[in-house]
Amino acid sequence: MRLSYSALNTYQICPLKYKFQYVNKIRTPKSKEAVFGTLIHSTLNFVHKPAILQPSLEQALDHFSKNWNSDVFEDELEERSAFSQGVEIIRRYYKDNDIAKINIVALESPFQIKLGEHIASGIIDRIDRTEDGYEIIDYKTSKKMPTQERIDNDLQLSIYLKAFLDRYPEEKKRLDKIKVSLYFVKHGVKLSSIRTEEQLQKVEDAFLEAIESIEKSSFEPVLNPLCDWCDFQDKCPMQKHKFKEKRKIDTKEINKAIEEYIEAKNDAKSIRTKIAELQKVISEYMDQEGVERVFSDAGIIARTTRQTFSFDEKKLKEILEPLGKWDKVNKVNLVQLKSLLTTLPSPTKKEIENTKRLDRESKSFSVKKK
Ligand code: SF4
């Protein structure tokens, strides 16, 4: 399989989105965020293109404005805000960087590397020669910045470093001199890291694990913070009902059922609160009077004490195992297993995953009020 990092990233965010985009290859018009990101990338590429004189800030802004695409914006206000954000990014970039002094090795450099039987591909935004080594940089136009820990374990940067070392194998001896960085241009912040030999060896495993998961996947939708910007909302079972009016289907009956359901859930919640309040009043009365049952014309209320116990597992095992009954009570604690899984090495995790079987499936409703 041939997989780019952006395809892998899409799969990790939502398998169904990956399927729409990379398996079914459904074409969608580029979103305004994507158009904006592409133009920022192309402007920074223009800034660093080899030339006798590097472009001035004015020339960079001129490139940005000449390639601006108004068509993707819904209104003038939105367009103006995006444009000034772009101008601000470029100004800050010039303020924070001495363009003429940056020693560029490669710009927008495509790569393909073999990992196992598969191919990882991508484009590295920029590779610099630094005083004592190299720096591999990927520009990000997103607002959200990850933690340093995420950067230290970021698979994209590790794959880019592998691709770099594939091109410059002699640099493998000087890993500590190669920085990998994500440059968040909206904030003017560059988060950098280096990789150890040991970390690099794990990249192939992580990539192959991801491929295996894709090959076995049933491509379920996973709701995530980026859903509102997803181009496939009208095809996704988690979102397409939002567009029901456009599909010209009769929605009267279902709208009524949704409203009634939400109302009933609200009533149930306030009834539960009311019951808890009354239970407290009655229980206090019972304590005061030393009774466990109270009587009125409406009926009788009785109080019972429920106790929960836990057992000493080791001792219980010693008693039940010789009788051949231990297996009958020793059920796996799924909550504990889930948190244990995050601490186990990959092969063990995989082995445990393979023992998983579906026993029962049920559907439940959750309500998110507008
Ligand atoms: S709308 Fe959200 S859940 Fe649906 S495909 Fe897109 S990203 Fe996945």
CSV table of C-alpha atoms and ligand atoms in Angstrom, one decimal:
chain,number,residue,atom,x,y,z
A,1,MET,CA,0.0,0.0,0.0
A,2,ARG,CA,1.1,3.6,-0.7
A,3,LEU,CA,0.2,6.0,2.0
A,4,SER,CA,0.9,9.7,2.5
A,5,TYR,CA,1.2,11.1,5.9
A,6,SER,CA,-1.9,13.3,5.4
A,7,ALA,CA,-3.9,10.2,4.4
A,8,LEU,CA,-2.7,8.5,7.5
A,9,ASN,CA,-3.6,11.5,9.6
A,10,THR,CA,-7.1,11.7,8.1
A,11,TYR,CA,-7.6,8.0,9.0
A,12,GLN,CA,-6.5,8.6,12.6
A,13,ILE,CA,-8.9,11.5,12.9
A,14,CYS,CA,-11.9,9.7,11.3
A,15,PRO,CA,-11.7,6.4,9.4
A,16,LEU,CA,-14.9,7.2,7.4
A,17,LYS,CA,-13.5,10.5,6.2
A,18,TYR,CA,-10.4,8.6,5.0
A,19,LYS,CA,-12.7,6.2,3.1
A,20,PHE,CA,-14.6,9.0,1.4
A,21,GLN,CA,-11.4,10.8,0.5
A,22,TYR,CA,-8.8,8.1,-0.3
A,23,VAL,CA,-10.7,4.9,-1.0
A,24,ASN,CA,-13.8,6.3,-2.8
A,25,LYS,CA,-11.8,9.2,-4.1
A,26,ILE,CA,-14.8,11.6,-3.9
A,27,ARG,CA,-13.8,15.0,-5.2
A,28,THR,CA,-14.9,18.0,-3.2
A,29,PRO,CA,-14.1,21.7,-3.8
A,30,LYS,CA,-11.2,22.9,-1.6
A,31,SER,CA,-12.4,24.6,1.6
A,32,LYS,CA,-11.5,28.2,2.4
A,33,GLU,CA,-9.1,26.9,5.2
A,34,ALA,CA,-7.3,24.6,2.7
A,35,VAL,CA,-7.1,27.4,0.1
A,36,PHE,CA,-5.7,29.8,2.7
A,37,GLY,CA,-3.2,27.2,3.9
A,38,THR,CA,-2.0,26.5,0.4
A,39,LEU,CA,-1.4,30.2,-0.3
A,40,ILE,CA,0.6,30.7,2.9
A,41,HIS,CA,2.7,27.7,2.0
A,42,SER,CA,3.2,29.0,-1.5
A,43,THR,CA,4.2,32.5,-0.2
A,44,LEU,CA,6.8,31.0,2.2
A,45,ASN,CA,8.1,28.9,-0.7
A,46,PHE,CA,8.3,32.1,-2.8
A,47,VAL,CA,10.2,33.8,0.0
A,48,HIS,CA,12.9,31.2,0.2
A,49,LYS,CA,13.2,30.3,-3.5
A,50,PRO,CA,16.9,30.5,-4.5
A,51,ALA,CA,17.7,34.0,-5.9
A,52,ILE,CA,20.5,36.5,-5.8
A,53,LEU,CA,18.3,38.7,-3.6
A,54,GLN,CA,15.6,37.3,-1.4
A,55,PRO,CA,12.2,38.9,-1.9
A,56,SER,CA,11.5,41.8,0.4
A,57,LEU,CA,8.5,41.9,2.7
A,58,GLU,CA,6.6,44.0,0.2
A,59,GLN,CA,7.3,41.5,-2.6
A,60,ALA,CA,6.1,38.6,-0.4
A,61,LEU,CA,2.9,40.5,0.4
A,62,ASP,CA,2.5,41.3,-3.3
A,63,HIS,CA,2.8,37.5,-4.1
A,64,PHE,CA,0.2,36.8,-1.4
A,65,SER,CA,-2.3,39.4,-2.6
A,66,LYS,CA,-1.9,38.5,-6.3
A,67,ASN,CA,-2.7,34.9,-5.7
A,68,TRP,CA,-5.6,35.6,-3.3
A,69,ASN,CA,-8.8,33.7,-4.2
A,70,SER,CA,-12.0,35.6,-3.2
A,71,ASP,CA,-14.3,33.0,-4.5
A,72,VAL,CA,-14.1,30.6,-1.6
A,73,PHE,CA,-15.3,33.1,1.0
A,74,GLU,CA,-19.0,33.5,1.9
A,75,ASP,CA,-19.0,37.3,2.6
A,76,GLU,CA,-16.7,40.3,2.5
A,77,LEU,CA,-16.2,40.4,6.3
A,78,GLU,CA,-15.0,36.8,6.4
A,79,GLU,CA,-12.7,37.4,3.4
A,80,ARG,CA,-11.3,40.6,4.9
A,81,SER,CA,-10.5,38.9,8.2
A,82,ALA,CA,-8.7,36.0,6.5
A,83,PHE,CA,-6.7,38.4,4.3
A,84,SER,CA,-5.5,40.5,7.2
A,85,GLN,CA,-4.6,37.3,9.0
A,86,GLY,CA,-2.5,36.2,6.1
A,87,VAL,CA,-0.8,39.6,6.0
A,88,GLU,CA,-0.1,39.4,9.7
A,89,ILE,CA,1.5,35.9,9.3
A,90,ILE,CA,3.8,37.1,6.6
A,91,ARG,CA,4.8,40.3,8.5
A,92,ARG,CA,5.5,38.2,11.6
A,93,TYR,CA,7.5,35.7,9.6
A,94,TYR,CA,9.8,38.5,8.3
A,95,LYS,CA,10.1,40.0,11.8
A,96,ASP,CA,11.1,36.6,13.4
A,97,ASN,CA,13.4,35.3,10.6
A,98,ASP,CA,16.5,36.7,8.9
A,99,ILE,CA,15.5,35.4,5.5
A,100,ALA,CA,18.8,36.1,3.8
A,101,LYS,CA,20.7,34.1,6.5
A,102,ILE,CA,18.7,30.9,6.2
A,103,ASN,CA,20.6,28.3,4.4
A,104,ILE,CA,18.0,26.3,2.4
A,105,VAL,CA,18.8,22.8,1.3
A,106,ALA,CA,15.3,21.9,-0.1
A,107,LEU,CA,11.9,23.4,-0.5
A,108,GLU,CA,8.6,21.5,-1.0
A,109,SER,CA,10.5,18.4,-1.4
A,110,PRO,CA,8.5,15.2,-2.3
A,111,PHE,CA,9.6,11.8,-1.0
A,112,GLN,CA,8.7,8.2,-1.1
A,113,ILE,CA,10.3,5.7,1.3
A,114,LYS,CA,9.8,2.0,1.7
A,115,LEU,CA,8.6,0.8,5.1
A,116,GLY,CA,8.2,-2.9,5.1
A,117,GLU,CA,6.3,-3.8,1.9
A,118,HIS,CA,4.6,-0.4,1.9
A,119,ILE,CA,5.5,3.1,0.7
A,120,ALA,CA,5.2,6.2,2.8
A,121,SER,CA,5.0,9.4,0.8
A,122,GLY,CA,4.8,13.1,1.4
A,123,ILE,CA,6.2,16.5,0.8
A,124,ILE,CA,8.7,18.2,3.2
A,125,ASP,CA,8.1,21.9,3.3
A,126,ARG,CA,11.7,23.0,4.1
A,127,ILE,CA,15.1,21.5,4.9
A,128,ASP,CA,17.7,24.0,6.3
A,129,ARG,CA,21.4,23.6,6.9
A,130,THR,CA,22.0,24.8,10.4
A,131,GLU,CA,25.4,25.7,12.1
A,132,ASP,CA,26.1,22.1,13.0
A,133,GLY,CA,23.5,20.0,11.2
A,134,TYR,CA,20.1,20.2,9.6
A,135,GLU,CA,16.5,21.2,10.4
A,136,ILE,CA,13.4,19.7,8.8
A,137,ILE,CA,10.5,22.0,9.0
A,138,ASP,CA,6.8,21.6,8.3
A,139,TYR,CA,4.6,24.7,8.3
A,140,LYS,CA,1.2,24.6,10.1
A,141,THR,CA,-1.5,27.1,9.6
A,142,SER,CA,-3.8,25.6,12.3
A,143,LYS,CA,-4.7,27.6,15.4
A,144,LYS,CA,-4.3,24.7,17.8
A,145,MET,CA,-0.8,23.9,19.0
A,146,PRO,CA,0.2,20.5,20.4
A,147,THR,CA,2.2,19.9,23.5
A,148,GLN,CA,6.0,19.4,23.4
A,149,GLU,CA,5.4,15.7,24.3
A,150,ARG,CA,3.3,15.3,21.1
A,151,ILE,CA,6.0,16.9,19.1
A,152,ASP,CA,8.6,14.5,20.6
A,153,ASN,CA,6.4,11.5,19.5
A,154,ASP,CA,5.0,13.0,16.3
A,155,LEU,CA,4.8,10.3,13.6
A,156,GLN,CA,4.8,12.8,10.7
A,157,LEU,CA,8.1,14.4,11.8
A,158,SER,CA,9.7,10.9,12.4
A,159,ILE,CA,8.6,9.8,8.8
A,160,TYR,CA,10.1,13.0,7.4
A,161,LEU,CA,13.3,12.4,9.2
A,162,LYS,CA,13.4,8.8,7.9
A,163,ALA,CA,12.9,10.2,4.4
A,164,PHE,CA,15.7,12.7,4.9
A,165,LEU,CA,18.1,10.0,6.1
A,166,ASP,CA,17.1,7.9,3.1
A,167,ARG,CA,18.4,10.8,1.0
A,168,TYR,CA,21.5,11.6,3.2
A,169,PRO,CA,22.4,8.2,4.8
A,170,GLU,CA,25.7,9.5,6.1
A,171,GLU,CA,23.8,11.8,8.5
A,172,LYS,CA,22.5,8.8,10.5
A,173,LYS,CA,25.6,9.1,12.6
A,174,ARG,CA,24.7,12.6,13.6
A,175,LEU,CA,21.1,12.2,14.6
A,176,ASP,CA,21.4,14.6,17.6
A,177,LYS,CA,22.3,17.4,15.1
A,178,ILE,CA,19.1,17.0,13.1
A,179,LYS,CA,16.1,19.0,14.4
A,180,VAL,CA,12.6,18.2,13.3
A,181,SER,CA,10.2,21.2,13.7
A,182,LEU,CA,6.6,22.1,13.3
A,183,TYR,CA,6.3,25.9,12.6
A,184,PHE,CA,2.9,27.3,13.7
A,185,VAL,CA,2.9,30.4,11.5
A,186,LYS,CA,-0.3,31.9,13.0
A,187,HIS,CA,1.4,32.1,16.3
A,188,GLY,CA,5.0,32.6,15.0
A,189,VAL,CA,6.0,29.6,17.2
A,190,LYS,CA,8.3,26.8,16.1
A,191,LEU,CA,8.2,23.6,18.2
A,192,SER,CA,11.3,21.4,17.7
A,193,SER,CA,12.6,18.0,18.7
A,194,ILE,CA,15.2,15.5,17.9
A,195,ARG,CA,14.9,11.7,17.5
A,196,THR,CA,17.0,8.9,18.9
A,197,GLU,CA,18.1,5.8,17.0
A,198,GLU,CA,15.7,3.8,19.1
A,199,GLN,CA,12.7,6.1,18.4
A,200,LEU,CA,13.5,5.9,14.7
A,201,GLN,CA,13.4,2.1,14.7
A,202,LYS,CA,9.9,2.2,16.1
A,203,VAL,CA,8.6,4.4,13.2
A,204,GLU,CA,8.3,1.5,10.8
A,205,ASP,CA,6.3,-0.5,13.4
A,206,ALA,CA,4.0,2.4,14.0
A,207,PHE,CA,3.5,2.9,10.3
A,208,LEU,CA,2.9,-0.8,9.6
A,209,GLU,CA,0.5,-1.0,12.5
A,210,ALA,CA,-1.5,1.9,11.0
A,211,ILE,CA,-1.6,0.2,7.6
A,212,GLU,CA,-2.8,-3.0,9.2
A,213,SER,CA,-5.5,-1.1,11.0
A,214,ILE,CA,-6.6,0.5,7.7
A,215,GLU,CA,-6.6,-2.8,5.9
A,216,LYS,CA,-8.9,-4.4,8.6
A,217,SER,CA,-11.0,-1.3,9.1
A,218,SER,CA,-14.7,-1.1,8.7
A,219,PHE,CA,-14.3,2.7,8.4
A,220,GLU,CA,-16.6,3.8,11.2
A,221,PRO,CA,-17.3,7.5,11.5
A,222,VAL,CA,-15.6,9.2,14.6
A,223,LEU,CA,-17.1,12.5,15.7
A,224,ASN,CA,-14.3,15.0,16.3
A,225,PRO,CA,-13.7,18.8,16.6
A,226,LEU,CA,-13.1,19.1,12.8
A,227,CYS,CA,-16.4,17.6,11.8
A,228,ASP,CA,-17.9,21.1,11.1
A,229,TRP,CA,-15.2,21.6,8.4
A,230,CYS,CA,-15.5,18.1,6.9
A,231,ASP,CA,-16.4,18.1,3.2
A,232,PHE,CA,-18.4,14.8,3.5
A,233,GLN,CA,-20.9,15.8,6.1
A,234,ASP,CA,-23.8,15.3,3.7
A,235,LYS,CA,-22.7,11.7,3.2
A,236,CYS,CA,-21.8,10.9,6.8
A,237,PRO,CA,-24.4,9.0,9.0
A,238,MET,CA,-23.4,11.2,11.9
A,239,GLN,CA,-24.1,14.5,10.1
A,240,LYS,CA,-26.2,14.1,7.0
A,241,HIS,CA,-29.5,14.4,8.8
A,242,LYS,CA,-28.5,18.1,9.4
A,243,PHE,CA,-29.1,18.6,5.6
A,244,LYS,CA,-32.5,16.8,5.6
A,245,GLU,CA,-34.3,19.9,4.3
A,246,LYS,CA,-32.1,20.0,1.2
A,247,ARG,CA,-32.9,16.3,0.5
A,248,LYS,CA,-36.6,17.2,0.4
A,249,ILE,CA,-37.8,14.4,2.6
A,250,ASP,CA,-40.8,14.7,4.9
A,251,THR,CA,-39.4,15.7,8.2
A,252,LYS,CA,-42.5,16.6,10.1
A,253,GLU,CA,-43.0,13.3,12.0
A,254,ILE,CA,-39.3,12.8,12.9
A,255,ASN,CA,-38.9,16.4,14.0
A,256,LYS,CA,-41.9,16.0,16.4
A,257,ALA,CA,-40.4,12.7,17.8
A,258,ILE,CA,-37.0,14.4,18.4
A,259,GLU,CA,-38.7,17.4,20.2
A,260,GLU,CA,-40.8,15.1,22.3
A,261,TYR,CA,-37.9,12.8,23.1
A,262,ILE,CA,-35.7,15.8,24.3
A,263,GLU,CA,-38.7,17.1,26.3
A,264,ALA,CA,-39.3,13.7,27.9
A,265,LYS,CA,-35.6,13.4,28.8
A,266,ASN,CA,-35.7,16.8,30.5
A,267,ASP,CA,-38.8,15.8,32.4
A,268,ALA,CA,-37.2,12.6,33.5
A,269,LYS,CA,-34.1,14.5,34.7
A,270,SER,CA,-36.2,16.9,36.8
A,271,ILE,CA,-38.3,14.0,38.2
A,272,ARG,CA,-35.1,12.2,39.2
A,273,THR,CA,-34.0,15.4,41.0
A,274,LYS,CA,-37.4,15.7,42.7
A,275,ILE,CA,-37.3,12.0,43.8
A,276,ALA,CA,-33.8,12.5,45.3
A,277,GLU,CA,-35.0,15.5,47.3
A,278,LEU,CA,-38.1,13.7,48.6
A,279,GLN,CA,-36.0,10.6,49.5
A,280,LYS,CA,-33.8,12.8,51.6
A,281,VAL,CA,-36.7,14.4,53.5
A,282,ILE,CA,-38.3,10.9,54.1
A,283,SER,CA,-35.0,9.3,55.1
A,284,GLU,CA,-34.3,12.1,57.7
A,285,TYR,CA,-37.8,11.6,59.1
A,286,MET,CA,-37.2,7.8,59.3
A,287,ASP,CA,-33.9,8.4,61.2
A,288,GLN,CA,-35.6,10.7,63.6
A,289,GLU,CA,-38.5,8.4,64.3
A,290,GLY,CA,-36.5,5.2,64.2
A,291,VAL,CA,-38.7,3.6,61.6
A,292,GLU,CA,-38.0,1.8,58.3
A,293,ARG,CA,-41.5,2.0,56.8
A,294,VAL,CA,-43.8,5.1,56.6
A,295,PHE,CA,-47.6,5.0,55.9
A,296,SER,CA,-50.0,7.5,54.3
A,297,ASP,CA,-53.3,7.3,52.4
A,298,ALA,CA,-51.3,7.3,49.1
A,299,GLY,CA,-49.3,4.2,50.1
A,300,ILE,CA,-46.4,2.7,52.1
A,301,ILE,CA,-42.7,3.5,51.6
A,302,ALA,CA,-40.1,1.0,52.9
A,303,ARG,CA,-36.4,1.7,53.3
A,304,THR,CA,-33.9,-1.1,52.7
A,305,THR,CA,-30.2,-1.0,53.1
A,306,ARG,CA,-28.1,-2.2,50.2
A,307,GLN,CA,-24.5,-3.1,50.8
A,308,THR,CA,-21.8,-3.8,48.3
A,309,PHE,CA,-18.7,-5.8,49.1
A,310,SER,CA,-15.4,-6.7,47.4
A,311,PHE,CA,-13.4,-9.9,48.0
A,312,ASP,CA,-9.8,-10.6,48.6
A,313,GLU,CA,-9.0,-11.9,45.1
A,314,LYS,CA,-5.9,-13.9,46.1
A,315,LYS,CA,-7.7,-15.8,48.8
A,316,LEU,CA,-10.8,-16.3,46.7
A,317,LYS,CA,-8.6,-17.8,44.0
A,318,GLU,CA,-6.9,-20.2,46.5
A,319,ILE,CA,-10.3,-21.5,47.5
A,320,LEU,CA,-12.1,-21.7,44.1
A,321,GLU,CA,-9.2,-22.8,41.8
A,322,PRO,CA,-8.8,-26.3,43.3
A,323,LEU,CA,-12.6,-26.7,42.9
A,324,GLY,CA,-12.4,-25.8,39.2
A,325,LYS,CA,-14.7,-22.9,39.8
A,326,TRP,CA,-12.3,-19.9,39.5
A,327,ASP,CA,-12.9,-19.3,35.7
A,328,LYS,CA,-16.6,-18.9,36.4
A,329,VAL,CA,-16.1,-15.8,38.6
A,330,ASN,CA,-12.9,-14.4,37.2
A,331,LYS,CA,-14.3,-12.0,34.5
A,332,VAL,CA,-11.9,-9.6,32.8
A,333,ASN,CA,-12.3,-6.0,34.0
A,334,LEU,CA,-12.6,-4.1,30.7
A,335,VAL,CA,-12.0,-0.7,32.2
A,336,GLN,CA,-8.8,-1.8,33.8
A,337,LEU,CA,-7.8,-3.7,30.6
A,338,LYS,CA,-8.3,-0.5,28.5
A,339,SER,CA,-6.0,1.5,30.7
A,340,LEU,CA,-3.5,-1.3,30.9
A,341,LEU,CA,-3.4,-1.6,27.1
A,342,THR,CA,-1.9,1.9,26.8
A,343,THR,CA,1.1,0.8,28.8
A,344,LEU,CA,1.9,-2.4,26.9
A,345,PRO,CA,4.3,-2.9,24.0
A,346,SER,CA,2.8,-3.0,20.5
A,347,PRO,CA,3.1,-6.8,19.8
A,348,THR,CA,1.4,-7.6,23.2
A,349,LYS,CA,-1.3,-5.0,22.4
A,350,LYS,CA,-1.9,-6.6,19.0
A,351,GLU,CA,-2.0,-10.1,20.6
A,352,ILE,CA,-4.7,-8.9,23.0
A,353,GLU,CA,-6.7,-7.1,20.3
A,354,ASN,CA,-6.8,-10.4,18.3
A,355,THR,CA,-8.5,-12.1,21.3
A,356,LYS,CA,-11.4,-9.6,21.2
A,357,ARG,CA,-14.8,-10.8,20.1
A,358,LEU,CA,-18.1,-9.1,19.8
A,359,ASP,CA,-20.6,-10.5,22.3
A,360,ARG,CA,-23.5,-8.2,22.2
A,361,GLU,CA,-24.4,-4.9,20.5
A,362,SER,CA,-26.9,-2.4,21.7
A,363,LYS,CA,-27.8,1.1,20.8
A,364,SER,CA,-28.2,4.0,23.2
A,365,PHE,CA,-29.2,7.6,22.8
A,366,SER,CA,-27.4,10.7,24.0
A,367,VAL,CA,-28.8,14.2,23.7
A,368,LYS,CA,-26.9,17.3,23.0
A,369,LYS,CA,-29.1,20.3,23.4
A,370,LYS,CA,-28.8,23.3,21.1
B,1,SF4,S1,-18.4,14.6,9.4
B,1,SF4,FE1,-17.0,13.9,11.1
B,1,SF4,S2,-17.6,11.8,11.5
B,1,SF4,FE2,-18.5,12.3,9.5
B,1,SF4,S3,-16.9,11.7,8.0
B,1,SF4,FE3,-16.5,13.8,8.5
B,1,SF4,S4,-15.0,13.8,10.1
B,1,SF4,FE4,-15.9,11.7,10.0
